[in-house]
Short mmCIF file of C-alpha atoms in Angstrom, two decimals:
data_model
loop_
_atom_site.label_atom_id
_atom_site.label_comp_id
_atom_site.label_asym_id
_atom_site.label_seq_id
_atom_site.Cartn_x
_atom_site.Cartn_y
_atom_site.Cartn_z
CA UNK T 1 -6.88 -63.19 14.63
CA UNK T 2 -4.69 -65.79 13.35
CA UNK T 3 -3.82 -63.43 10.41
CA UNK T 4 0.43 -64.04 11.17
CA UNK T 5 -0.23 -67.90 11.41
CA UNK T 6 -1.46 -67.89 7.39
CA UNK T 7 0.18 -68.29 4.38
CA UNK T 8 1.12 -65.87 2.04
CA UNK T 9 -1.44 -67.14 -0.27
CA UNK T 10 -4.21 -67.36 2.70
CA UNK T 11 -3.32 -63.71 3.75
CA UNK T 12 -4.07 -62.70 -0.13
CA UNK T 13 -7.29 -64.12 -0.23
CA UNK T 14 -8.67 -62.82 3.19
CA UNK T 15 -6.97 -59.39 1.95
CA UNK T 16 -8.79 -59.85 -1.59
CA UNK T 17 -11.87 -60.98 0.17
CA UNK T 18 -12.27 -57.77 2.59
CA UNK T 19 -11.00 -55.51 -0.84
CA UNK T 20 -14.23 -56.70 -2.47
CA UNK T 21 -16.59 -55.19 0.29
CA UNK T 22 -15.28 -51.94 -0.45
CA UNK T 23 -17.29 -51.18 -3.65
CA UNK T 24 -20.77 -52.40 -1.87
CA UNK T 25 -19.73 -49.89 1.26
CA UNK T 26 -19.14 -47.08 -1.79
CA UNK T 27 -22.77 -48.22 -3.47
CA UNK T 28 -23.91 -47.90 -0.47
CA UNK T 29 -23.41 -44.18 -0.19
CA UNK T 30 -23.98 -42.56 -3.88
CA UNK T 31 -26.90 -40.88 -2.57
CA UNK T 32 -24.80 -38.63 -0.17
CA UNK T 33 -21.40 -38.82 -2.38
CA UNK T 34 -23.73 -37.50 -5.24
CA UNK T 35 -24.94 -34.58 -3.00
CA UNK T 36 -21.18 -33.73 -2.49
CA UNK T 37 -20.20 -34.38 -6.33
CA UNK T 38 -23.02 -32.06 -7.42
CA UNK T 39 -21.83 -29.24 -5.18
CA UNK T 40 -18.06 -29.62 -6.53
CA UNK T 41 -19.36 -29.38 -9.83
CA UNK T 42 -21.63 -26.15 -9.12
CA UNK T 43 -18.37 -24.79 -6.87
CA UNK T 44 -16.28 -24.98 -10.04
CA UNK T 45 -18.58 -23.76 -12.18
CA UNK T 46 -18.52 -20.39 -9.84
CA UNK T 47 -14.96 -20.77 -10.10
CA UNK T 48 -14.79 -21.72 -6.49
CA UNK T 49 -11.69 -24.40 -5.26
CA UNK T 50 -12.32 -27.72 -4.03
CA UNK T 51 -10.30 -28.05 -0.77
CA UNK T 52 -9.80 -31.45 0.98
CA UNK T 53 -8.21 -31.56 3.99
CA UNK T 54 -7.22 -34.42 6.24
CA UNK T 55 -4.25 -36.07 8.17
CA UNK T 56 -2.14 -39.30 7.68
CA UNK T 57 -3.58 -41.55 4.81
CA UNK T 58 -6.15 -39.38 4.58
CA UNK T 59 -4.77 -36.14 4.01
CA UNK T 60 -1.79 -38.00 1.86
CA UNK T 61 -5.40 -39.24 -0.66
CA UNK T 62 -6.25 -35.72 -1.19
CA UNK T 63 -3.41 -34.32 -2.47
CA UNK T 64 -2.76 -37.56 -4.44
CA UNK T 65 -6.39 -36.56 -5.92
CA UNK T 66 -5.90 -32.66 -6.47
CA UNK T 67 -2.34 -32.91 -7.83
CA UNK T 68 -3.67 -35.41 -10.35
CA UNK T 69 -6.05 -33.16 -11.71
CA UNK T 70 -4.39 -29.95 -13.72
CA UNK T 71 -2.69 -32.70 -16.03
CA UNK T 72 -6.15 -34.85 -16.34
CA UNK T 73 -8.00 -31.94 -16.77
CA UNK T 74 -6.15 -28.67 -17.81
CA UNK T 75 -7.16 -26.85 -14.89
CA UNK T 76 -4.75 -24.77 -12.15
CA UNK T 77 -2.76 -26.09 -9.17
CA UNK T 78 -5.36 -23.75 -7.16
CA UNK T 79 -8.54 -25.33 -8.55
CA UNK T 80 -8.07 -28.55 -6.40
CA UNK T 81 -6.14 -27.99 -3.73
CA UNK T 82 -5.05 -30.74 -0.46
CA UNK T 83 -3.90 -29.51 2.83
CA UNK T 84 -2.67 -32.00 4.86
CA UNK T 85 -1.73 -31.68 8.88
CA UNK T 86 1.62 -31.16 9.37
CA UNK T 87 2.36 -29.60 6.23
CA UNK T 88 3.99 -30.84 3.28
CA UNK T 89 6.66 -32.64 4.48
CA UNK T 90 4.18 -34.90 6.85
CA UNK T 91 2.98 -36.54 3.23
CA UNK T 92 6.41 -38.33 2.51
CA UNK T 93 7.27 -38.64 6.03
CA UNK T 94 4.60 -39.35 9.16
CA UNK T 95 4.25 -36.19 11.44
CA UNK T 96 3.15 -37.90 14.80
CA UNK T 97 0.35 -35.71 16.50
CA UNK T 98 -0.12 -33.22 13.68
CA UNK T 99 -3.61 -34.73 13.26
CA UNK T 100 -4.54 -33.74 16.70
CA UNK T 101 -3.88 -29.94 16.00
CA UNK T 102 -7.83 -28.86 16.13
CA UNK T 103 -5.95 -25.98 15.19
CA UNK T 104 -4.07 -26.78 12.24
CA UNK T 105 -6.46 -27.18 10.06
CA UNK T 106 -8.06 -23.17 10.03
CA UNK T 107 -4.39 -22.00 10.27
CA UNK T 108 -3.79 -24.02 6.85
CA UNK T 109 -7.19 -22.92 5.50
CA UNK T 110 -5.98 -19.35 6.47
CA UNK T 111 -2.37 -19.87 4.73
CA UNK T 112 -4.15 -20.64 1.08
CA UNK T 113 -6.84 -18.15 1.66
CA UNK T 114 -9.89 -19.64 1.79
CA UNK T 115 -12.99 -17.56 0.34
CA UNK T 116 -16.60 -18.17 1.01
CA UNK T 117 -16.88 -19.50 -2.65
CA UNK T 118 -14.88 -22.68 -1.52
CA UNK T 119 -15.70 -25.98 -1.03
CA UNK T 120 -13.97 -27.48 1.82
CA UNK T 121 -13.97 -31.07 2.03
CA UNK T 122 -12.40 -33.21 5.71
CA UNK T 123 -11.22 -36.26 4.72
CA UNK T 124 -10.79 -38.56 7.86
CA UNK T 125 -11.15 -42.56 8.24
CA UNK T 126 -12.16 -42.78 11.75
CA UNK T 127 -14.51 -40.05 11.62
CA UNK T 128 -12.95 -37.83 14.62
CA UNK T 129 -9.68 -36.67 13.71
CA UNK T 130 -9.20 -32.96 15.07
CA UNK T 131 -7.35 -31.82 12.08
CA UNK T 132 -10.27 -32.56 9.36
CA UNK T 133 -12.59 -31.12 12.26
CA UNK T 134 -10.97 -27.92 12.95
CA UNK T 135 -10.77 -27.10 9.26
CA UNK T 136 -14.52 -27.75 8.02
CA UNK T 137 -15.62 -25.91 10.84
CA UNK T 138 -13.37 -23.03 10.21
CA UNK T 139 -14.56 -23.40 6.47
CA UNK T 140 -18.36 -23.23 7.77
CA UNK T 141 -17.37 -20.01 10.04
CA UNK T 142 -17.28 -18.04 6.93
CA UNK T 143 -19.79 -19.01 4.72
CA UNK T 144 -18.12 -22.26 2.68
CA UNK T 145 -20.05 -25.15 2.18
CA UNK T 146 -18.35 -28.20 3.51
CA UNK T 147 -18.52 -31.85 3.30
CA UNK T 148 -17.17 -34.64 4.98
CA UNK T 149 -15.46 -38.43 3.69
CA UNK T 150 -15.40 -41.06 6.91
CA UNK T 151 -15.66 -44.42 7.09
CA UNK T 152 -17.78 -44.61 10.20
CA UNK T 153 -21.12 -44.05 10.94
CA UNK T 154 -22.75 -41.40 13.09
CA UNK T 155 -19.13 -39.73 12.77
CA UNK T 156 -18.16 -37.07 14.80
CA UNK T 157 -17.25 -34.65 11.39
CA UNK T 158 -20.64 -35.37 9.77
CA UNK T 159 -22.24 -33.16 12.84
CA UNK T 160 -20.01 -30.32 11.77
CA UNK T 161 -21.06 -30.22 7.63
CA UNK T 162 -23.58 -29.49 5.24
CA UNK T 163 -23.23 -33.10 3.29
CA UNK T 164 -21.33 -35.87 4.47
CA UNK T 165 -20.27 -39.15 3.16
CA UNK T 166 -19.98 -42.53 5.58
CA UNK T 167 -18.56 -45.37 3.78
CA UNK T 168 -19.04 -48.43 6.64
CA UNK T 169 -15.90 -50.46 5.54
CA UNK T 170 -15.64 -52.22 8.38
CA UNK T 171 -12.81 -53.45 10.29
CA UNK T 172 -9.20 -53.56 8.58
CA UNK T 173 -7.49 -57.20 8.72
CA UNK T 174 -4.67 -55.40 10.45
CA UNK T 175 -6.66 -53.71 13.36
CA UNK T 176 -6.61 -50.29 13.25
CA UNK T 177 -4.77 -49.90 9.74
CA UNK T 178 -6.82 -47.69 8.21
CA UNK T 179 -4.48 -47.52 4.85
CA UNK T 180 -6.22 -50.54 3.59
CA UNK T 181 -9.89 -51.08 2.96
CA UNK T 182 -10.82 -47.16 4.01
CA UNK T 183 -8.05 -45.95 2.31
CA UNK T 184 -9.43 -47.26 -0.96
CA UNK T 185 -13.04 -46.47 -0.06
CA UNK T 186 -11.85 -42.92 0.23
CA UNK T 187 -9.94 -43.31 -2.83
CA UNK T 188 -12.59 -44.24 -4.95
CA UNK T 189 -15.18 -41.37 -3.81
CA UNK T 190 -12.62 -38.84 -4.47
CA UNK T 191 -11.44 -40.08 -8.13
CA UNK T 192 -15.88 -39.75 -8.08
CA UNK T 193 -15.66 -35.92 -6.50
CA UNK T 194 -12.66 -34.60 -8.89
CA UNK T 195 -13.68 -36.68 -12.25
CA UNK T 196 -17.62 -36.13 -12.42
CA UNK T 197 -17.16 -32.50 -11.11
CA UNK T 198 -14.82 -31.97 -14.26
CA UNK T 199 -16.95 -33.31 -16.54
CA UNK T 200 -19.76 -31.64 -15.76
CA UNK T 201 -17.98 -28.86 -16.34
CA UNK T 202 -16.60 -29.60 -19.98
CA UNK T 203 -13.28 -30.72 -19.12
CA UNK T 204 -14.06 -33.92 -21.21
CA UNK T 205 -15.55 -34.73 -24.66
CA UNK T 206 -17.74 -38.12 -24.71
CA UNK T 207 -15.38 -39.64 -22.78
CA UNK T 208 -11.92 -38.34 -24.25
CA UNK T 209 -9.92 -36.10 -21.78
CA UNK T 210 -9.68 -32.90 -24.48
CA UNK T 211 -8.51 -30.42 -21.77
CA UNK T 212 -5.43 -32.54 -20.68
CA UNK T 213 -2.13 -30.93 -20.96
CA UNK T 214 0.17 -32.31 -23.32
CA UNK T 215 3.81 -32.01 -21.62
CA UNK T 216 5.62 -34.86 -22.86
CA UNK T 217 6.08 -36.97 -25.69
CA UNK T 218 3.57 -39.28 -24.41
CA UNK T 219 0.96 -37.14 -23.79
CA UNK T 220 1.62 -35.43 -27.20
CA UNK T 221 0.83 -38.85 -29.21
CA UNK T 222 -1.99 -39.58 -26.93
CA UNK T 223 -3.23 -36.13 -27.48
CA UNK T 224 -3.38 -37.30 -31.48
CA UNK T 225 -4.82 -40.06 -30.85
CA UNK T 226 -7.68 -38.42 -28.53
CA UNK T 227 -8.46 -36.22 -31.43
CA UNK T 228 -8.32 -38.96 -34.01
CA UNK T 229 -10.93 -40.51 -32.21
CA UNK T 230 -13.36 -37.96 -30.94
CA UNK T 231 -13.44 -36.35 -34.50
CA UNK T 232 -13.22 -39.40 -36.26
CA UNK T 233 -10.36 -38.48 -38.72
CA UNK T 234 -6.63 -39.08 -39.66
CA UNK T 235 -3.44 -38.96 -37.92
CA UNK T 236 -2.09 -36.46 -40.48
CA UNK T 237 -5.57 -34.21 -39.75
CA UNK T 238 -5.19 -34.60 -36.30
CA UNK T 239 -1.94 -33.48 -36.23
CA UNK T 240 -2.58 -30.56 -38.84
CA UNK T 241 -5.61 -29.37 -36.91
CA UNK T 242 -3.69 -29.47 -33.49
CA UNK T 243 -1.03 -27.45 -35.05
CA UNK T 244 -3.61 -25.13 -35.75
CA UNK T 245 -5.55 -25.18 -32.40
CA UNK T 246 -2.42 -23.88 -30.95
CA UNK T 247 -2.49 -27.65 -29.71
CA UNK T 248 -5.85 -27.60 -27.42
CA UNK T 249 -7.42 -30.92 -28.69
CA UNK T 250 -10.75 -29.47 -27.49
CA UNK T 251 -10.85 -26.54 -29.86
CA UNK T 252 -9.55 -28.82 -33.02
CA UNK T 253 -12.18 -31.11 -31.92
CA UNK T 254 -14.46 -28.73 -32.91
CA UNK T 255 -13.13 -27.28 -35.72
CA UNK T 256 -12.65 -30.82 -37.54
CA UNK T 257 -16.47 -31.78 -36.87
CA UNK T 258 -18.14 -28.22 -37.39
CA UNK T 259 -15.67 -27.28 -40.71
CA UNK T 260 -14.62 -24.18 -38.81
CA UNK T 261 -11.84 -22.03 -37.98
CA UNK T 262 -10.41 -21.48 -34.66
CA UNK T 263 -11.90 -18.58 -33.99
CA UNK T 264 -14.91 -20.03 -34.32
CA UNK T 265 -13.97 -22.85 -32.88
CA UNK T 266 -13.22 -20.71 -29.54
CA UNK T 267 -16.26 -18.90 -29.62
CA UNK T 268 -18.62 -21.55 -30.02
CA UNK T 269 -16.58 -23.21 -27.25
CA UNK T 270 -17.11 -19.84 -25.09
CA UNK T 271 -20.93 -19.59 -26.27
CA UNK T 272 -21.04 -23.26 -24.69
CA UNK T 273 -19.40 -22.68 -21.40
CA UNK T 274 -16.81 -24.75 -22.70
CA UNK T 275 -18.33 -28.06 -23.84
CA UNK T 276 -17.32 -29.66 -27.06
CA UNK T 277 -20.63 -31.56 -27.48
CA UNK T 278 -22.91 -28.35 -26.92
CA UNK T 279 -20.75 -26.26 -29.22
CA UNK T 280 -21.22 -28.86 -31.39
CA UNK T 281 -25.13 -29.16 -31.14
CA UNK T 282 -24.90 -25.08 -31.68
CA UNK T 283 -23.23 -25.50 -35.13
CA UNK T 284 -26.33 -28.63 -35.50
CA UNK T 285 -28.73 -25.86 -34.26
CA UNK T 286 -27.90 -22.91 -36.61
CA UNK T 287 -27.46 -25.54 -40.05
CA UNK T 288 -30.96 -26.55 -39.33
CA UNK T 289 -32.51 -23.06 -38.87
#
């Protein structure tokens, strides 16, 4: 309460302080959130999207999360996909009342053509918002499974979905501001939702992104340097081998460990639903028979 009497350095610790509660609220849920990751994964695998939807900070964290994940991972625009209330525009520039559209949400569901093979995920802080509401319930009308991120208990969107997720972060310093320590909590489950659900579906060797996309100079050298180190080799056989893999890192992975071309590189890859370290135990598997 006497939050604009403190010091700069007093408002940092009570900040830093309240911060560090947000990992125990997270703990605190990994039974539900791994209910929800598991699902993702299995939606992917049937080569279902995962949908969040939400308003304000909320809806502005999912797309944050699903934009994030074609470079990370190789994957589509379309396999993660945010919808946020008030469209587009509302996630560089507030759109007062848009999260109170119980409407909005199906009509956006509608607009990217939702299928009964997507997972649709409502993303709201308080636990009520009529946006998130309106579009799991939607979702659930025609056969989706949905799930639910809140930071309240007993919330109002957990009634309306098959798993939901209630991190209990509290109250925010600055009453009401739900940007801060639920904005993070939220943060932190969906980095869990998008990452683990891509790894469990090969999008990652050990733990060496080998589907990411390399469109810059940057990602080019660490592309080398992800291959280097997953296969154990040179920079001059990294980059020979990439140059060969038609640069996937994933498929000269593979043919650097097995001694293989990359045709048979891409079809052990294909006979192992497109993980590097089962390919691998496939080439281990046939040398020992």
């Amino acid at each position: 309460m006497d939050l604009d009497y403190m010091s700069v350095r007093e408002i940092l610790e009570v900040m830093n302080m309240e911060d560090a509660g947000v990992v125990n609220a997270v703990k605190a849920s990994l039974d539900s959130i791994e209910r929800l990751v598991a699902q993702a994964a299995k939606t992917l695998a049937s080569s279902g999207r995962i949908i969040y939807a939400g308003a304000g900070t909320s809806g502005r964290l999912g797309i944050l999360d699903a934009v994030e994940c074609p470079p990370t991972f190789g994957v589509s625009y379309d396999t993660v996909v945010g919808v946020i209330a008030g469209g587009e525009n509302a996630f560089i520039r507030a759109k007062e009342g848009a999260e109170d559209d119980l409407e909005g949400g199906e009509a956006d569901l509608k607009n990217i053509r939702l299928s009964s093979g997507d997972l649709v995920i409502g993303l709201t802080a308080s636990g009520r918002t009529p946006y998130a509401i309106g579009a799991v319930r939607y979702a659930k009308s025609i056969g989706c499974c949905t799930g639910a991120v809140s930071c309240n208990g007993n919330a109002e969107i957990s009634k309306c979905v098959d798993i939901a997720v209630e991190l209990k972060t509290g109250p925010e310093i600055i009453a009401g501001s739900t940007r801060l320590k639920a904005g993070t909590a939220e943060k932190m489950v969906l980095n869990m939702i998008s990452s683990v659900s891509m790894i469990q579906n090969g999008k990652t060797y050990k733990n060496f992104m080998v589907d990411m996309k390399s469109t810059n100079f940057k990602l080019e050298k660490r592309t080398v340097n992800i291959v280097m180190k997953a296969a154990e080799c040179s920079e001059e056989t990294a980059v020979q081998m990439l140059e060969a893999a038609h640069h996937d890192a994933k498929t000269a992975i593979v043919m650097i460990k097995a001694s293989v071309s990359r045709e048979e590189a891409k079809a052990l890859l294909e006979a192992a639903g497109g993980r590097a370290g089962k390919a691998l135990q496939l080439v281990n598997q046939e040398i020992s028979h």
